[in-house]
Amino acid sequence: MTSRSCLTVILAAGEGTRMKSALPKVLHTIAGLPIVAHVAKAVHGAGVSDIALVVGKGGDQVEAAVRSIVSSVTVHEQTERLGTAHAVLAARASIARGYDDVLVVFGDTPLIETAALDEARDRLAEGADVVVMGFRPASPNGYGRLIEREGRLIAIREEKDASEAERRIGFCNGGLMALRGNNALALLDKITNDNANREFYLTDVVEIANADGRSVVAIEISADNVIGINTRVELAEAEAIWQTRKRRDMMLAGVTMQAPETVFFAHDTVVEADAILEPNIIFGPGVSIAGGAVIHAFSYFEGAKVGPNANVGPFARLRPGAELAAKSKVGNFVEVKNAKVGVGAKVNHLTYIGDATVGAAANIGAGAITCNYDGYNKHLTEIGANVFIGSNSSLVAPVSIGDNAYIASGSVITADVPADSLAFGRARQEVKEGRAVQLRARYAAQKLAKKAE
């Protein structure tokens, strides 16, 4: 397949008014990635060399989303909405460059799979001139039917025009199509708008190609591949399908998930085999979890790396730049941001570690925090290997704690602590014996006096 050049025309000019959003429809996200970028990702996986992107409103943003996946993109603006064939022909200049294969897909079908596009290209390589991707919905009502005869696709019949026998056909048009490149424009130019809506329909290419004696076939793909997004309800439904696919892929690859339906992945989440994911975990973009790591329930990740056999949560939050080394531990109600936690280090509970390095085997006590922000700038806290930070300590950055140092509980540390030192940073305690009795008597009298007023 790699020896055949391919252009994919992505139709992304729809305004998406039913989304009720100022954002172009195809820029709404699934698993943290714009819908149109999901399409570009599938296309890229099918060995496509170039993309012709047909855009309308918000074209610059749509282009940026596609270019984040594929660099070779030519943008074509569709200024009028005169049907699907008209939209494809907006990319005439790109098609005319000459390709072996031309794929036509929609920018709002984020669940299209590379395997479906591969199959369409395979049929072109075998000699087909037109390949239509069809599916079998639970109910065919409302869909155009694919009419086949002796292995050939002879027509796409809209339901309102279909006979009773044709309406009983369960094989329906998915809208996605592949054309042999050397005759794509010739076929497209023969499409007319001689219909009630005065529009140019891409589906007409089937009967035109048949009339020219060309080979037209249909392939069957799963219904998920052709799900289009027009409303936020459909966006949520597509998200659910994507997550189900991802969970299955993860488990088949060796990841243990105790309650998979409660774990949510981003488009680029990497979890290695033998990692264990407990219930109710959310992964934002840019997260990798190494093998053997255990992620406990109700934890949230974004832009973070977790090393082999590390232990995280429950109720942990790892923000961008968090990096946990092998066998480290980040426990309940701990937040880590832009910080590296060394091999075997422990940050067990109720702690904030931000803009910091934590050395190997260090132990950070409950309630300890790095005070990294002065209201204007962020500063670094360096904690050495085997350091012990006592509970409820505040490390005011910039500050460095040397290897094997000990910070007494409740300390506020504002200056560097050398290696192997013990640091106290708290007020001296005084005890006044009997003073509590006096205080209680005084406060009781004050309370009675207020009531008497």
PDB file of N, CA and C in Angstrom, residues 44-130:
ATOM      1  N   HIS A  44      -3.825   9.337   8.666  1.00  0.00           N
ATOM      2  CA  HIS A  44      -2.360   9.221   8.701  1.00  0.00           C
ATOM      3  C   HIS A  44      -1.938   7.762   8.889  1.00  0.00           C
ATOM      4  N   GLY A  45      -2.673   7.053   9.730  1.00  0.00           N
ATOM      5  CA  GLY A  45      -2.362   5.648   9.959  1.00  0.00           C
ATOM      6  C   GLY A  45      -2.573   4.779   8.736  1.00  0.00           C
ATOM      7  N   ALA A  46      -3.405   5.254   7.792  1.00  0.00           N
ATOM      8  CA  ALA A  46      -3.683   4.497   6.569  1.00  0.00           C
ATOM      9  C   ALA A  46      -2.666   4.788   5.469  1.00  0.00           C
ATOM     10  N   GLY A  47      -1.582   5.458   5.805  1.00  0.00           N
ATOM     11  CA  GLY A  47      -0.525   5.704   4.843  1.00  0.00           C
ATOM     12  C   GLY A  47      -0.791   6.838   3.883  1.00  0.00           C
ATOM     13  N   VAL A  48      -1.665   7.750   4.282  1.00  0.00           N
ATOM     14  CA  VAL A  48      -1.998   8.873   3.399  1.00  0.00           C
ATOM     15  C   VAL A  48      -0.848   9.880   3.389  1.00  0.00           C
ATOM     16  N   SER A  49      -0.457  10.316   2.185  1.00  0.00           N
ATOM     17  CA  SER A  49       0.663  11.233   2.067  1.00  0.00           C
ATOM     18  C   SER A  49       0.255  12.698   2.166  1.00  0.00           C
ATOM     19  N   ASP A  50      -0.952  13.040   1.715  1.00  0.00           N
ATOM     20  CA  ASP A  50      -1.397  14.437   1.692  1.00  0.00           C
ATOM     21  C   ASP A  50      -2.863  14.538   2.078  1.00  0.00           C
ATOM     22  N   ILE A  51      -3.206  15.700   2.670  1.00  0.00           N
ATOM     23  CA  ILE A  51      -4.594  15.988   3.028  1.00  0.00           C
ATOM     24  C   ILE A  51      -5.034  17.275   2.356  1.00  0.00           C
ATOM     25  N   ALA A  52      -6.217  17.242   1.739  1.00  0.00           N
ATOM     26  CA  ALA A  52      -6.885  18.446   1.246  1.00  0.00           C
ATOM     27  C   ALA A  52      -8.021  18.737   2.219  1.00  0.00           C
ATOM     28  N   LEU A  53      -7.896  19.827   2.923  1.00  0.00           N
ATOM     29  CA  LEU A  53      -8.851  20.164   3.980  1.00  0.00           C
ATOM     30  C   LEU A  53      -9.812  21.225   3.475  1.00  0.00           C
ATOM     31  N   VAL A  54     -11.093  20.870   3.426  1.00  0.00           N
ATOM     32  CA  VAL A  54     -12.120  21.801   2.959  1.00  0.00           C
ATOM     33  C   VAL A  54     -12.765  22.438   4.190  1.00  0.00           C
ATOM     34  N   VAL A  55     -12.631  23.766   4.301  1.00  0.00           N
ATOM     35  CA  VAL A  55     -13.052  24.448   5.523  1.00  0.00           C
ATOM     36  C   VAL A  55     -14.043  25.566   5.215  1.00  0.00           C
ATOM     37  N   GLY A  56     -14.689  26.004   6.278  1.00  0.00           N
ATOM     38  CA  GLY A  56     -15.561  27.169   6.235  1.00  0.00           C
ATOM     39  C   GLY A  56     -15.155  28.095   7.355  1.00  0.00           C
ATOM     40  N   LYS A  57     -16.118  28.420   8.211  1.00  0.00           N
ATOM     41  CA  LYS A  57     -15.860  29.298   9.344  1.00  0.00           C
ATOM     42  C   LYS A  57     -14.820  28.674  10.285  1.00  0.00           C
ATOM     43  N   GLY A  58     -13.907  29.518  10.796  1.00  0.00           N
ATOM     44  CA  GLY A  58     -12.889  29.022  11.721  1.00  0.00           C
ATOM     45  C   GLY A  58     -11.852  28.153  11.064  1.00  0.00           C
ATOM     46  N   GLY A  59     -11.613  28.377   9.777  1.00  0.00           N
ATOM     47  CA  GLY A  59     -10.714  27.527   9.012  1.00  0.00           C
ATOM     48  C   GLY A  59      -9.303  27.475   9.554  1.00  0.00           C
ATOM     49  N   ASP A  60      -8.787  28.602  10.070  1.00  0.00           N
ATOM     50  CA  ASP A  60      -7.423  28.621  10.597  1.00  0.00           C
ATOM     51  C   ASP A  60      -7.267  27.677  11.776  1.00  0.00           C
ATOM     52  N   GLN A  61      -8.256  27.668  12.654  1.00  0.00           N
ATOM     53  CA  GLN A  61      -8.201  26.783  13.820  1.00  0.00           C
ATOM     54  C   GLN A  61      -8.311  25.325  13.402  1.00  0.00           C
ATOM     55  N   VAL A  62      -9.183  25.054  12.436  1.00  0.00           N
ATOM     56  CA  VAL A  62      -9.346  23.684  11.952  1.00  0.00           C
ATOM     57  C   VAL A  62      -8.050  23.206  11.301  1.00  0.00           C
ATOM     58  N   GLU A  63      -7.437  24.074  10.515  1.00  0.00           N
ATOM     59  CA  GLU A  63      -6.171  23.729   9.875  1.00  0.00           C
ATOM     60  C   GLU A  63      -5.109  23.399  10.924  1.00  0.00           C
ATOM     61  N   ALA A  64      -5.028  24.207  11.971  1.00  0.00           N
ATOM     62  CA  ALA A  64      -4.030  23.968  13.025  1.00  0.00           C
ATOM     63  C   ALA A  64      -4.237  22.615  13.691  1.00  0.00           C
ATOM     64  N   ALA A  65      -5.497  22.247  13.903  1.00  0.00           N
ATOM     65  CA  ALA A  65      -5.791  20.958  14.535  1.00  0.00           C
ATOM     66  C   ALA A  65      -5.328  19.797  13.660  1.00  0.00           C
ATOM     67  N   VAL A  66      -5.549  19.911  12.345  1.00  0.00           N
ATOM     68  CA  VAL A  66      -5.137  18.844  11.431  1.00  0.00           C
ATOM     69  C   VAL A  66      -3.621  18.805  11.297  1.00  0.00           C
ATOM     70  N   ARG A  67      -2.993  19.971  11.227  1.00  0.00           N
ATOM     71  CA  ARG A  67      -1.537  20.018  11.098  1.00  0.00           C
ATOM     72  C   ARG A  67      -0.828  19.481  12.340  1.00  0.00           C
ATOM     73  N   SER A  68      -1.511  19.441  13.474  1.00  0.00           N
ATOM     74  CA  SER A  68      -0.900  18.844  14.674  1.00  0.00           C
ATOM     75  C   SER A  68      -0.690  17.345  14.502  1.00  0.00           C
ATOM     76  N   ILE A  69      -1.367  16.762  13.503  1.00  0.00           N
ATOM     77  CA  ILE A  69      -1.259  15.327  13.236  1.00  0.00           C
ATOM     78  C   ILE A  69      -0.486  15.065  11.945  1.00  0.00           C
ATOM     79  N   VAL A  70      -0.815  15.799  10.883  1.00  0.00           N
ATOM     80  CA  VAL A  70      -0.226  15.595   9.558  1.00  0.00           C
ATOM     81  C   VAL A  70       0.299  16.938   9.053  1.00  0.00           C
ATOM     82  N   SER A  71       1.549  16.967   8.583  1.00  0.00           N
ATOM     83  CA  SER A  71       2.151  18.238   8.166  1.00  0.00           C
ATOM     84  C   SER A  71       1.753  18.649   6.758  1.00  0.00           C
ATOM     85  N   SER A  72       1.516  17.673   5.862  1.00  0.00           N
ATOM     86  CA  SER A  72       1.234  17.992   4.460  1.00  0.00           C
ATOM     87  C   SER A  72      -0.261  18.228   4.262  1.00  0.00           C
ATOM     88  N   VAL A  73      -0.675  19.468   4.455  1.00  0.00           N
ATOM     89  CA  VAL A  73      -2.091  19.840   4.395  1.00  0.00           C
ATOM     90  C   VAL A  73      -2.269  21.025   3.454  1.00  0.00           C
ATOM     91  N   THR A  74      -3.189  20.903   2.517  1.00  0.00           N
ATOM     92  CA  THR A  74      -3.581  22.019   1.655  1.00  0.00           C
ATOM     93  C   THR A  74      -5.001  22.411   2.020  1.00  0.00           C
ATOM     94  N   VAL A  75      -5.232  23.690   2.248  1.00  0.00           N
ATOM     95  CA  VAL A  75      -6.538  24.169   2.708  1.00  0.00           C
ATOM     96  C   VAL A  75      -7.321  24.766   1.549  1.00  0.00           C
ATOM     97  N   HIS A  76      -8.590  24.393   1.462  1.00  0.00           N
ATOM     98  CA  HIS A  76      -9.501  24.903   0.440  1.00  0.00           C
ATOM     99  C   HIS A  76     -10.755  25.414   1.136  1.00  0.00           C
ATOM    100  N   GLU A  77     -11.159  26.615   0.806  1.00  0.00           N
ATOM    101  CA  GLU A  77     -12.351  27.197   1.437  1.00  0.00           C
ATOM    102  C   GLU A  77     -13.583  26.922   0.586  1.00  0.00           C
ATOM    103  N   GLN A  78     -14.642  26.456   1.241  1.00  0.00           N
ATOM    104  CA  GLN A  78     -15.929  26.273   0.579  1.00  0.00           C
ATOM    105  C   GLN A  78     -16.810  27.467   0.959  1.00  0.00           C
ATOM    106  N   THR A  79     -17.050  28.320   0.004  1.00  0.00           N
ATOM    107  CA  THR A  79     -17.794  29.549   0.289  1.00  0.00           C
ATOM    108  C   THR A  79     -19.295  29.370   0.182  1.00  0.00           C
ATOM    109  N   GLU A  80     -19.742  28.347  -0.565  1.00  0.00           N
ATOM    110  CA  GLU A  80     -21.166  28.053  -0.679  1.00  0.00           C
ATOM    111  C   GLU A  80     -21.415  26.612  -0.274  1.00  0.00           C
ATOM    112  N   ARG A  81     -22.638  26.312   0.176  1.00  0.00           N
ATOM    113  CA  ARG A  81     -23.010  24.950   0.552  1.00  0.00           C
ATOM    114  C   ARG A  81     -23.964  24.404  -0.500  1.00  0.00           C
ATOM    115  N   LEU A  82     -23.401  23.719  -1.492  1.00  0.00           N
ATOM    116  CA  LEU A  82     -24.214  23.233  -2.614  1.00  0.00           C
ATOM    117  C   LEU A  82     -24.124  21.721  -2.755  1.00  0.00           C
ATOM    118  N   GLY A  83     -23.921  21.006  -1.639  1.00  0.00           N
ATOM    119  CA  GLY A  83     -23.902  19.551  -1.671  1.00  0.00           C
ATOM    120  C   GLY A  83     -22.519  18.962  -1.479  1.00  0.00           C
ATOM    121  N   THR A  84     -22.490  17.659  -1.228  1.00  0.00           N
ATOM    122  CA  THR A  84     -21.236  16.979  -0.897  1.00  0.00           C
ATOM    123  C   THR A  84     -20.257  16.950  -2.069  1.00  0.00           C
ATOM    124  N   ALA A  85     -20.750  16.747  -3.289  1.00  0.00           N
ATOM    125  CA  ALA A  85     -19.844  16.743  -4.444  1.00  0.00           C
ATOM    126  C   ALA A  85     -19.248  18.129  -4.660  1.00  0.00           C
ATOM    127  N   HIS A  86     -20.045  19.155  -4.446  1.00  0.00           N
ATOM    128  CA  HIS A  86     -19.554  20.528  -4.546  1.00  0.00           C
ATOM    129  C   HIS A  86     -18.446  20.769  -3.527  1.00  0.00           C
ATOM    130  N   ALA A  87     -18.621  20.212  -2.326  1.00  0.00           N
ATOM    131  CA  ALA A  87     -17.601  20.359  -1.284  1.00  0.00           C
ATOM    132  C   ALA A  87     -16.302  19.673  -1.683  1.00  0.00           C
ATOM    133  N   VAL A  88     -16.412  18.472  -2.248  1.00  0.00           N
ATOM    134  CA  VAL A  88     -15.212  17.751  -2.680  1.00  0.00           C
ATOM    135  C   VAL A  88     -14.497  18.524  -3.773  1.00  0.00           C
ATOM    136  N   LEU A  89     -15.257  19.070  -4.705  1.00  0.00           N
ATOM    137  CA  LEU A  89     -14.648  19.805  -5.819  1.00  0.00           C
ATOM    138  C   LEU A  89     -14.042  21.136  -5.390  1.00  0.00           C
ATOM    139  N   ALA A  90     -14.311  21.560  -4.168  1.00  0.00           N
ATOM    140  CA  ALA A  90     -13.587  22.730  -3.643  1.00  0.00           C
ATOM    141  C   ALA A  90     -12.093  22.423  -3.572  1.00  0.00           C
ATOM    142  N   ALA A  91     -11.764  21.130  -3.478  1.00  0.00           N
ATOM    143  CA  ALA A  91     -10.362  20.692  -3.419  1.00  0.00           C
ATOM    144  C   ALA A  91      -9.843  20.284  -4.791  1.00  0.00           C
ATOM    145  N   ARG A  92     -10.457  20.802  -5.848  1.00  0.00           N
ATOM    146  CA  ARG A  92     -10.087  20.422  -7.221  1.00  0.00           C
ATOM    147  C   ARG A  92      -8.569  20.555  -7.453  1.00  0.00           C
ATOM    148  N   ALA A  93      -7.986  21.664  -7.024  1.00  0.00           N
ATOM    149  CA  ALA A  93      -6.567  21.891  -7.293  1.00  0.00           C
ATOM    150  C   ALA A  93      -5.698  20.799  -6.690  1.00  0.00           C
ATOM    151  N   SER A  94      -6.070  20.316  -5.519  1.00  0.00           N
ATOM    152  CA  SER A  94      -5.298  19.233  -4.895  1.00  0.00           C
ATOM    153  C   SER A  94      -5.495  17.917  -5.624  1.00  0.00           C
ATOM    154  N   ILE A  95      -6.742  17.612  -5.966  1.00  0.00           N
ATOM    155  CA  ILE A  95      -7.037  16.360  -6.671  1.00  0.00           C
ATOM    156  C   ILE A  95      -6.305  16.321  -8.017  1.00  0.00           C
ATOM    157  N   ALA A  96      -6.230  17.484  -8.662  1.00  0.00           N
ATOM    158  CA  ALA A  96      -5.619  17.566  -9.989  1.00  0.00           C
ATOM    159  C   ALA A  96      -4.119  17.315  -9.975  1.00  0.00           C
ATOM    160  N   ARG A  97      -3.492  17.365  -8.807  1.00  0.00           N
ATOM    161  CA  ARG A  97      -2.051  17.100  -8.746  1.00  0.00           C
ATOM    162  C   ARG A  97      -1.727  15.670  -9.154  1.00  0.00           C
ATOM    163  N   GLY A  98      -2.728  14.778  -9.008  1.00  0.00           N
ATOM    164  CA  GLY A  98      -2.544  13.405  -9.446  1.00  0.00           C
ATOM    165  C   GLY A  98      -2.103  12.475  -8.326  1.00  0.00           C
ATOM    166  N   TYR A  99      -2.989  11.562  -7.949  1.00  0.00           N
ATOM    167  CA  TYR A  99      -2.719  10.568  -6.917  1.00  0.00           C
ATOM    168  C   TYR A  99      -3.270   9.228  -7.373  1.00  0.00           C
ATOM    169  N   ASP A 100      -2.717   8.154  -6.851  1.00  0.00           N
ATOM    170  CA  ASP A 100      -3.271   6.836  -7.154  1.00  0.00           C
ATOM    171  C   ASP A 100      -4.650   6.682  -6.523  1.00  0.00           C
ATOM    172  N   ASP A 101      -4.777   7.128  -5.281  1.00  0.00           N
ATOM    173  CA  ASP A 101      -6.029   6.974  -4.538  1.00  0.00           C
ATOM    174  C   ASP A 101      -6.504   8.333  -4.031  1.00  0.00           C
ATOM    175  N   VAL A 102      -7.807   8.511  -3.984  1.00  0.00           N
ATOM    176  CA  VAL A 102      -8.413   9.686  -3.354  1.00  0.00           C
ATOM    177  C   VAL A 102      -9.466   9.192  -2.376  1.00  0.00           C
ATOM    178  N   LEU A 103      -9.282   9.504  -1.105  1.00  0.00           N
ATOM    179  CA  LEU A 103     -10.269   9.175  -0.079  1.00  0.00           C
ATOM    180  C   LEU A 103     -11.093  10.419   0.238  1.00  0.00           C
ATOM    181  N   VAL A 104     -12.376  10.230   0.454  1.00  0.00           N
ATOM    182  CA  VAL A 104     -13.256  11.326   0.864  1.00  0.00           C
ATOM    183  C   VAL A 104     -13.859  10.957   2.217  1.00  0.00           C
ATOM    184  N   VAL A 105     -13.550  11.764   3.231  1.00  0.00           N
ATOM    185  CA  VAL A 105     -14.056  11.504   4.577  1.00  0.00           C
ATOM    186  C   VAL A 105     -14.619  12.800   5.146  1.00  0.00           C
ATOM    187  N   PHE A 106     -15.325  12.675   6.261  1.00  0.00           N
ATOM    188  CA  PHE A 106     -15.947  13.818   6.906  1.00  0.00           C
ATOM    189  C   PHE A 106     -15.182  14.199   8.171  1.00  0.00           C
ATOM    190  N   GLY A 107     -15.045  15.491   8.395  1.00  0.00           N
ATOM    191  CA  GLY A 107     -14.313  15.961   9.558  1.00  0.00           C
ATOM    192  C   GLY A 107     -15.022  15.754  10.875  1.00  0.00           C
ATOM    193  N   ASP A 108     -16.295  15.335  10.831  1.00  0.00           N
ATOM    194  CA  ASP A 108     -17.054  15.156  12.077  1.00  0.00           C
ATOM    195  C   ASP A 108     -17.319  13.684  12.391  1.00  0.00           C
ATOM    196  N   THR A 109     -16.503  12.765  11.832  1.00  0.00           N
ATOM    197  CA  THR A 109     -16.656  11.330  12.119  1.00  0.00           C
ATOM    198  C   THR A 109     -15.416  10.829  12.857  1.00  0.00           C
ATOM    199  N   PRO A 110     -15.288  11.147  14.141  1.00  0.00           N
ATOM    200  CA  PRO A 110     -14.042  10.881  14.867  1.00  0.00           C
ATOM    201  C   PRO A 110     -13.747   9.410  15.143  1.00  0.00           C
ATOM    202  N   LEU A 111     -14.725   8.533  14.929  1.00  0.00           N
ATOM    203  CA  LEU A 111     -14.526   7.123  15.250  1.00  0.00           C
ATOM    204  C   LEU A 111     -14.114   6.294  14.041  1.00  0.00           C
ATOM    205  N   ILE A 112     -13.839   6.956  12.909  1.00  0.00           N
ATOM    206  CA  ILE A 112     -13.375   6.222  11.739  1.00  0.00           C
ATOM    207  C   ILE A 112     -12.054   5.530  12.082  1.00  0.00           C
ATOM    208  N   GLU A 113     -11.938   4.272  11.681  1.00  0.00           N
ATOM    209  CA  GLU A 113     -10.748   3.492  12.009  1.00  0.00           C
ATOM    210  C   GLU A 113      -9.837   3.345  10.797  1.00  0.00           C
ATOM    211  N   THR A 114      -8.551   3.310  11.076  1.00  0.00           N
ATOM    212  CA  THR A 114      -7.564   3.144  10.009  1.00  0.00           C
ATOM    213  C   THR A 114      -7.838   1.881   9.202  1.00  0.00           C
ATOM    214  N   ALA A 115      -8.276   0.818   9.860  1.00  0.00           N
ATOM    215  CA  ALA A 115      -8.515  -0.456   9.166  1.00  0.00           C
ATOM    216  C   ALA A 115      -9.565  -0.298   8.068  1.00  0.00           C
ATOM    217  N   ALA A 116     -10.587   0.534   8.303  1.00  0.00           N
ATOM    218  CA  ALA A 116     -11.626   0.749   7.290  1.00  0.00           C
ATOM    219  C   ALA A 116     -11.053   1.460   6.076  1.00  0.00           C
ATOM    220  N   LEU A 117     -10.191   2.448   6.323  1.00  0.00           N
ATOM    221  CA  LEU A 117      -9.568   3.170   5.213  1.00  0.00           C
ATOM    222  C   LEU A 117      -8.592   2.274   4.462  1.00  0.00           C
ATOM    223  N   ASP A 118      -7.884   1.432   5.196  1.00  0.00           N
ATOM    224  CA  ASP A 118      -6.966   0.472   4.561  1.00  0.00           C
ATOM    225  C   ASP A 118      -7.720  -0.450   3.608  1.00  0.00           C
ATOM    226  N   GLU A 119      -8.877  -0.930   4.063  1.00  0.00           N
ATOM    227  CA  GLU A 119      -9.647  -1.852   3.234  1.00  0.00           C
ATOM    228  C   GLU A 119     -10.111  -1.167   1.950  1.00  0.00           C
ATOM    229  N   ALA A 120     -10.553   0.087   2.055  1.00  0.00           N
ATOM    230  CA  ALA A 120     -10.984   0.823   0.864  1.00  0.00           C
ATOM    231  C   ALA A 120      -9.831   0.995  -0.117  1.00  0.00           C
ATOM    232  N   ARG A 121      -8.656   1.323   0.400  1.00  0.00           N
ATOM    233  CA  ARG A 121      -7.497   1.482  -0.480  1.00  0.00           C
ATOM    234  C   ARG A 121      -7.084   0.146  -1.106  1.00  0.00           C
ATOM    235  N   ASP A 122      -7.230  -0.925  -0.338  1.00  0.00           N
ATOM    236  CA  ASP A 122      -6.909  -2.256  -0.883  1.00  0.00           C
ATOM    237  C   ASP A 122      -7.789  -2.573  -2.083  1.00  0.00           C
ATOM    238  N   ARG A 123      -9.062  -2.222  -2.000  1.00  0.00           N
ATOM    239  CA  ARG A 123      -9.974  -2.505  -3.115  1.00  0.00           C
ATOM    240  C   ARG A 123      -9.620  -1.676  -4.342  1.00  0.00           C
ATOM    241  N   LEU A 124      -9.181  -0.449  -4.137  1.00  0.00           N
ATOM    242  CA  LEU A 124      -8.711   0.342  -5.267  1.00  0.00           C
ATOM    243  C   LEU A 124      -7.484  -0.309  -5.908  1.00  0.00           C
ATOM    244  N   ALA A 125      -6.579  -0.792  -5.059  1.00  0.00           N
ATOM    245  CA  ALA A 125      -5.370  -1.443  -5.570  1.00  0.00           C
ATOM    246  C   ALA A 125      -5.707  -2.706  -6.365  1.00  0.00           C
ATOM    247  N   GLU A 126      -6.835  -3.332  -6.014  1.00  0.00           N
ATOM    248  CA  GLU A 126      -7.262  -4.554  -6.709  1.00  0.00           C
ATOM    249  C   GLU A 126      -7.978  -4.259  -8.018  1.00  0.00           C
ATOM    250  N   GLY A 127      -8.262  -2.966  -8.279  1.00  0.00           N
ATOM    251  CA  GLY A 127      -8.852  -2.630  -9.563  1.00  0.00           C
ATOM    252  C   GLY A 127     -10.149  -1.871  -9.532  1.00  0.00           C
ATOM    253  N   ALA A 128     -10.732  -1.658  -8.368  1.00  0.00           N
ATOM    254  CA  ALA A 128     -11.979  -0.902  -8.293  1.00  0.00           C
ATOM    255  C   ALA A 128     -11.730   0.565  -8.643  1.00  0.00           C
ATOM    256  N   ASP A 129     -12.721   1.205  -9.229  1.00  0.00           N
ATOM    257  CA  ASP A 129     -12.646   2.635  -9.533  1.00  0.00           C
ATOM    258  C   ASP A 129     -13.314   3.479  -8.453  1.00  0.00           C
ATOM    259  N   VAL A 130     -14.366   2.926  -7.867  1.00  0.00           N
ATOM    260  CA  VAL A 130     -15.097   3.607  -6.796  1.00  0.00           C
ATOM    261  C   VAL A 130     -15.373   2.603  -5.692  1.00  0.00           C
TER     262      VAL A 130
END
